[in-house]
Coordinates of C-alpha atoms and ligand atoms in Angstrom, one line a residue:
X5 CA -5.6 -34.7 44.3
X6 CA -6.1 -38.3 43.3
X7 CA -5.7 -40.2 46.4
X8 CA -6.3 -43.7 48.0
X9 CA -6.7 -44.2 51.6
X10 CA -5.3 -47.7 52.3
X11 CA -5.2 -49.9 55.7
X12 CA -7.0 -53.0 57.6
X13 CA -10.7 -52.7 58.5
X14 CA -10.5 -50.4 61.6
X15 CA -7.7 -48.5 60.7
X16 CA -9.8 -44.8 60.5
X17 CA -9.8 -44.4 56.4
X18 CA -13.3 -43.6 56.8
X19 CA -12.9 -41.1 59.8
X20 CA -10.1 -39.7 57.8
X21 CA -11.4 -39.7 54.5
X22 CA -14.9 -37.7 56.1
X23 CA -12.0 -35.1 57.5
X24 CA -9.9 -34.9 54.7
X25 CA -12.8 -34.6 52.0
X26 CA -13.9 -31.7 54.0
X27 CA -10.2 -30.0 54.3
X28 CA -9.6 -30.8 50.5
X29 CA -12.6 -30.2 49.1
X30 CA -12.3 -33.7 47.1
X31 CA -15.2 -36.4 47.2
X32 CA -15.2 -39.2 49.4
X33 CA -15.9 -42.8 47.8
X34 CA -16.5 -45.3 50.1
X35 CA -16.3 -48.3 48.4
X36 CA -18.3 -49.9 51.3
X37 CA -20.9 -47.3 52.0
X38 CA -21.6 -47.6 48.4
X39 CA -22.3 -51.2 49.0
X40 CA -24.2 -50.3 52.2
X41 CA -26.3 -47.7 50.9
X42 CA -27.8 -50.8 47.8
X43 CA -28.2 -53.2 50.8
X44 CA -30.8 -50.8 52.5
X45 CA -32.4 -50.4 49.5
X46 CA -32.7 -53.8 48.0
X47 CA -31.1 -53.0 45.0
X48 CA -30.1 -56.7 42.4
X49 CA -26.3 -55.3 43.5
X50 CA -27.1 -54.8 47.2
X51 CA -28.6 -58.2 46.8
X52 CA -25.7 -59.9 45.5
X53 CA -23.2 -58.3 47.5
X54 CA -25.2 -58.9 51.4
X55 CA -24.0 -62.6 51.7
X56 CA -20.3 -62.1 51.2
X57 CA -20.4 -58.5 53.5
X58 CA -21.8 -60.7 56.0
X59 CA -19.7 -63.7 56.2
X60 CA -16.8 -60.7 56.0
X61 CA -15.6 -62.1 52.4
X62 CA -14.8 -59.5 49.9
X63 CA -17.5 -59.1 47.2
X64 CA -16.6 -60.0 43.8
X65 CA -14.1 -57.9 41.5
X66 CA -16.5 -57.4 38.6
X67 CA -18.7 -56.2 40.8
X68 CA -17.1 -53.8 42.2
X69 CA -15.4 -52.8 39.3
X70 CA -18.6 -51.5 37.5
X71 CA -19.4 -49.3 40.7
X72 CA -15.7 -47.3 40.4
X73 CA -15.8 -47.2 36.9
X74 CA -19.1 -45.1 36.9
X75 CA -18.6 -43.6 40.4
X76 CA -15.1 -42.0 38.6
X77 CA -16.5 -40.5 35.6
X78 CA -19.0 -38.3 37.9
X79 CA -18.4 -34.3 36.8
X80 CA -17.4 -34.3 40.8
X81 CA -14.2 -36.0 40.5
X82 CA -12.8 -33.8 38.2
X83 CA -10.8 -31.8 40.9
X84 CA -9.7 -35.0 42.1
X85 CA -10.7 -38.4 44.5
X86 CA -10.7 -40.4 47.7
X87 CA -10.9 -43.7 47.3
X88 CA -11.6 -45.5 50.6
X89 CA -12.0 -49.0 50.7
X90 CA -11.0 -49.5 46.9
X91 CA -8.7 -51.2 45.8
X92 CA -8.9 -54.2 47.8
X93 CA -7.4 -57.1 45.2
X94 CA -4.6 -57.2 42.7
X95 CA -7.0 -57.3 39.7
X96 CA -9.3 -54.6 41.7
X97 CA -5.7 -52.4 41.8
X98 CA -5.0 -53.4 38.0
X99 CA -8.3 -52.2 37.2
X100 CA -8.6 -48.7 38.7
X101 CA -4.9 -48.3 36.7
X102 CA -7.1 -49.1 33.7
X103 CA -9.8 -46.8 34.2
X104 CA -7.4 -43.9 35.7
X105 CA -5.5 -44.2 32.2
X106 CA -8.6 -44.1 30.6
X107 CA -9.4 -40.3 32.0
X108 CA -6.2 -39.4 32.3
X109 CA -6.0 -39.0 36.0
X110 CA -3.3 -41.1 37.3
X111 CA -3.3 -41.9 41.0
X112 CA -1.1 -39.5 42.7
X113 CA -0.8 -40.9 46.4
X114 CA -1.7 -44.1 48.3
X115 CA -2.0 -43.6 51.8
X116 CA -1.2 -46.1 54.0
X117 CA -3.1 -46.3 57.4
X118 CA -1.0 -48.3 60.0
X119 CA -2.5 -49.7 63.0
X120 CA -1.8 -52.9 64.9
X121 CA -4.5 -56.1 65.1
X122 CA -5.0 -55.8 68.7
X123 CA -6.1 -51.9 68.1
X124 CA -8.1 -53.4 65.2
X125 CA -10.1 -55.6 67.3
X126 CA -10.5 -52.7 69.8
X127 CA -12.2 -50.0 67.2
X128 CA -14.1 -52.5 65.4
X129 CA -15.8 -53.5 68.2
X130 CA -16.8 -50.4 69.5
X131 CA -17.7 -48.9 66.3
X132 CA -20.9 -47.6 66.1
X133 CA -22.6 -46.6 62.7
X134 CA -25.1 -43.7 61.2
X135 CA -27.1 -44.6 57.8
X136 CA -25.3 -41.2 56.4
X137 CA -22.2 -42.8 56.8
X138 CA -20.8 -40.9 59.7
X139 CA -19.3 -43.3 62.1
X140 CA -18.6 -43.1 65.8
X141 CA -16.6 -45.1 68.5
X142 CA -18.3 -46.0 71.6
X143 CA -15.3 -44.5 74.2
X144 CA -12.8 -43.0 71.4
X145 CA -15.0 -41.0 69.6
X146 CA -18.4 -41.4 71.2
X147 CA -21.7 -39.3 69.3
X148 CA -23.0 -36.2 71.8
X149 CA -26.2 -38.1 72.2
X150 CA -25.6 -41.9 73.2
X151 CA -26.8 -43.3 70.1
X152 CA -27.4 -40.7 68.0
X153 CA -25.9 -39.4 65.2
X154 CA -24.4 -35.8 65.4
X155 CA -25.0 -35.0 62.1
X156 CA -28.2 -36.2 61.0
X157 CA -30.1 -37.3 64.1
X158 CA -30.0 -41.0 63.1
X159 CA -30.3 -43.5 65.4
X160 CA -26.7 -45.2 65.4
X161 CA -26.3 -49.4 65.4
X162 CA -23.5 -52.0 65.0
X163 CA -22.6 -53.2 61.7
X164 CA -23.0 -57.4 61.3
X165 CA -19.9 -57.4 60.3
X166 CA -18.0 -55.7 63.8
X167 CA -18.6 -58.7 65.6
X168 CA -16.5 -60.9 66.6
X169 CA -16.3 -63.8 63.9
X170 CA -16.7 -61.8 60.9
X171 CA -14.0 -59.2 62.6
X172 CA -11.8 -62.0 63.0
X173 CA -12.4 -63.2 59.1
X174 CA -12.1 -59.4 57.5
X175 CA -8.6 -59.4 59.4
X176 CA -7.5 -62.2 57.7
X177 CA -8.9 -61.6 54.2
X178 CA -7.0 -58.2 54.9
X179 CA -4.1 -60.0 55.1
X180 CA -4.0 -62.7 52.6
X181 CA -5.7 -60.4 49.3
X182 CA -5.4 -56.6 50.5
X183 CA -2.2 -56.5 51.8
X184 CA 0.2 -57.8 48.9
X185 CA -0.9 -53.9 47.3
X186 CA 1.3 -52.5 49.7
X187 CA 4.3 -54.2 48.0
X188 CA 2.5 -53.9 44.7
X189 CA 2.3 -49.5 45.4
X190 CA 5.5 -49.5 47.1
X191 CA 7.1 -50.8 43.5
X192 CA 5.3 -47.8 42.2
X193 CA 6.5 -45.2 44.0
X194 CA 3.4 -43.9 45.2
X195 CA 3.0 -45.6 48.5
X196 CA 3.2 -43.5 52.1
X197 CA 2.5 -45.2 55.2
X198 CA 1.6 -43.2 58.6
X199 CA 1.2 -43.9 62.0
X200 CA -2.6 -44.6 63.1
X201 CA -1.9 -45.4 66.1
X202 CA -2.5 -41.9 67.8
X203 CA -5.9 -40.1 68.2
X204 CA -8.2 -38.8 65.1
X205 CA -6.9 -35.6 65.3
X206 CA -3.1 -36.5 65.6
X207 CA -3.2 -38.8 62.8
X208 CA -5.2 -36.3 60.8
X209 CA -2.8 -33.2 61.1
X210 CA 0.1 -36.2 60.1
X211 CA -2.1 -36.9 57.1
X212 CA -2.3 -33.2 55.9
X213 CA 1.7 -32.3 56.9
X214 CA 2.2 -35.1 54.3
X215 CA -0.4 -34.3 51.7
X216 CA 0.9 -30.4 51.8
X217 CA 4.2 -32.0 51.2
Ligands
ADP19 P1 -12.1 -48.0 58.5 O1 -12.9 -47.2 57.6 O2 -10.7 -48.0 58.2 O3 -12.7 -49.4 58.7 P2 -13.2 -46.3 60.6 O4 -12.8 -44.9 60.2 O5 -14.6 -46.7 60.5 O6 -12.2 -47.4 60.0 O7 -12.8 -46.4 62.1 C1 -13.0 -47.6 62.9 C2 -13.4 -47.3 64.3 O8 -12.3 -46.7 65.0 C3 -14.5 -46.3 64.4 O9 -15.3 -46.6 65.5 C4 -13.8 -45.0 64.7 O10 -14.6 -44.0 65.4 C5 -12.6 -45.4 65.4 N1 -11.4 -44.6 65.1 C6 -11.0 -44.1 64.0 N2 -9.8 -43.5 64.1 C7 -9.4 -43.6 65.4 C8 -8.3 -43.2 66.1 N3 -7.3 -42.5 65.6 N4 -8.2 -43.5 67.4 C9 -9.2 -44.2 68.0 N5 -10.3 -44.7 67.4 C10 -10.4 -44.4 66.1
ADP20 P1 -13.9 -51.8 56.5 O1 -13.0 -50.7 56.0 O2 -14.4 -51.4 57.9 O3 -13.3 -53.1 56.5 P2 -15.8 -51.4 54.4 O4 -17.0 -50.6 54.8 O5 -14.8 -50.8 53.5 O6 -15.2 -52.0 55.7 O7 -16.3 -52.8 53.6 C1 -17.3 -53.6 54.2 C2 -17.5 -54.8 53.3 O8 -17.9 -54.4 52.0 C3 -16.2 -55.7 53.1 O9 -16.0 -56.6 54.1 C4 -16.5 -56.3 51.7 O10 -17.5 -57.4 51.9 C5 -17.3 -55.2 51.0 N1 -16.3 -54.4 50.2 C6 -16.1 -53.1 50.4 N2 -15.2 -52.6 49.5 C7 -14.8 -53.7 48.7 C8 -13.9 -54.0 47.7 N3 -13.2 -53.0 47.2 N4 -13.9 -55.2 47.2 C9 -14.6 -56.2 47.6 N5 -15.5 -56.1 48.6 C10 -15.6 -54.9 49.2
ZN21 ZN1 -26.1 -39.6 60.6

């Protein structure tokens, strides 16, 4: 399954995407954990990408670009992808349609993840984060251990980018450069939007009714 999990920041593609990588058997690629995971390590790309992520811009297409491109052609992705946080941009959408022809995997589904601003606001801000890329939610989906990750142990923290000004800004470059794809996948034929609005679990099972479809 070739698959793109699309929505606003806050929406649960990476909650889903964790679930559904499980249940499919398909990688996860988080466009932004990829981008999290250089900034920890002070890699020239982590480097380059920490002072748009903070101010909540988007990081440069060619940038990003590179990172799918090589990310794609892994032997993992053979039985199939989910993209989480890519593509964000018209060019960025143009590109992966590029590199998809290239390997002759064409997208097969983009998954729409609809949630309303005010939710947005509300999950942001509570969202608390592990270093292995789980992520919790300080009264929807709160860790066993306050502050600890279930998974690894880790001790959990807030990203720079959930508080309030850079929340307000990653809505709003949301809606002026990631939301015209909707229109753009729509034209395609492979768009399919579901409801977010109901708990993990709900919009999970409403994820896999439509994927088994
Ligand atoms: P995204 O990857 O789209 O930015 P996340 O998956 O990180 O979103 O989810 C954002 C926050 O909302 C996290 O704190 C997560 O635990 C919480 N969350 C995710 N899905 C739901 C849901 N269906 N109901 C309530 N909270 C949710
Ligand atoms: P969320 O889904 O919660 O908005 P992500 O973890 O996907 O956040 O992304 C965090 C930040 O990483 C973005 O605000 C942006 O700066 C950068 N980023 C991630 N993916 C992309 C992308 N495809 N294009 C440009 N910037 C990106
Ligand atoms: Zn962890």
């Amino acid at each position: 399954m070739n698959i793109v999990l699309f929505g606003p920041p806050g929406a649960g593609k990476g909650t889903q995407a964790k679930k559904l990588a499980g249940h499919y058997k398909i990688p996860h690629i988080s466009t932004g954990d990829i981008l999290r995971a250089n900034l920890r390590e002070g890699t020239e790309l982590g480097l380059a990408a920490k002072e748009y992520m903070d101010k909540g811009e988007l990081v440069p297409d060619e940038v990003l670009i590179g990172i799918i491109k090589n990310r794609l052609a892994e032997p993992d992705c053979q039985v199939g992808f989910l993209l989480d946080g890519y593509p964000r941009t018209i060019p960025q959408a143009d590109a992966l349609s590029g590199i998809l022809d290239e390997i002759s995997k064409p997208l097969e589904v983009v998954l729409n993840i609809d949630v309303p601003d005010n939710e947005l606001v509300i999950r942001l801000g509570g969202r608390r984060m592990c270093s292995c890329g789980a992520s919790y939610h300080i009264k929807f989906n709160p860790p066993e251990m306050d502050g600890i990750c279930d998974t690894c142990g880790g001790t959990l923290y807030q990203r720079d980018d959930d508080k309030d000004d850079a929340i307000r800004q990653r809505l709003k470059v949301y809606q002026e450069q990631t939301q015209p794809l909707i229109d753009y996948y729509n034209r395609m034929g492979i768009l399919v939007t579901v409801d977010g609005t109901g708990d993990i679990d709900e919009v999970f099972a409403d994820i896999c009714d439509m994927l088994d479809k």
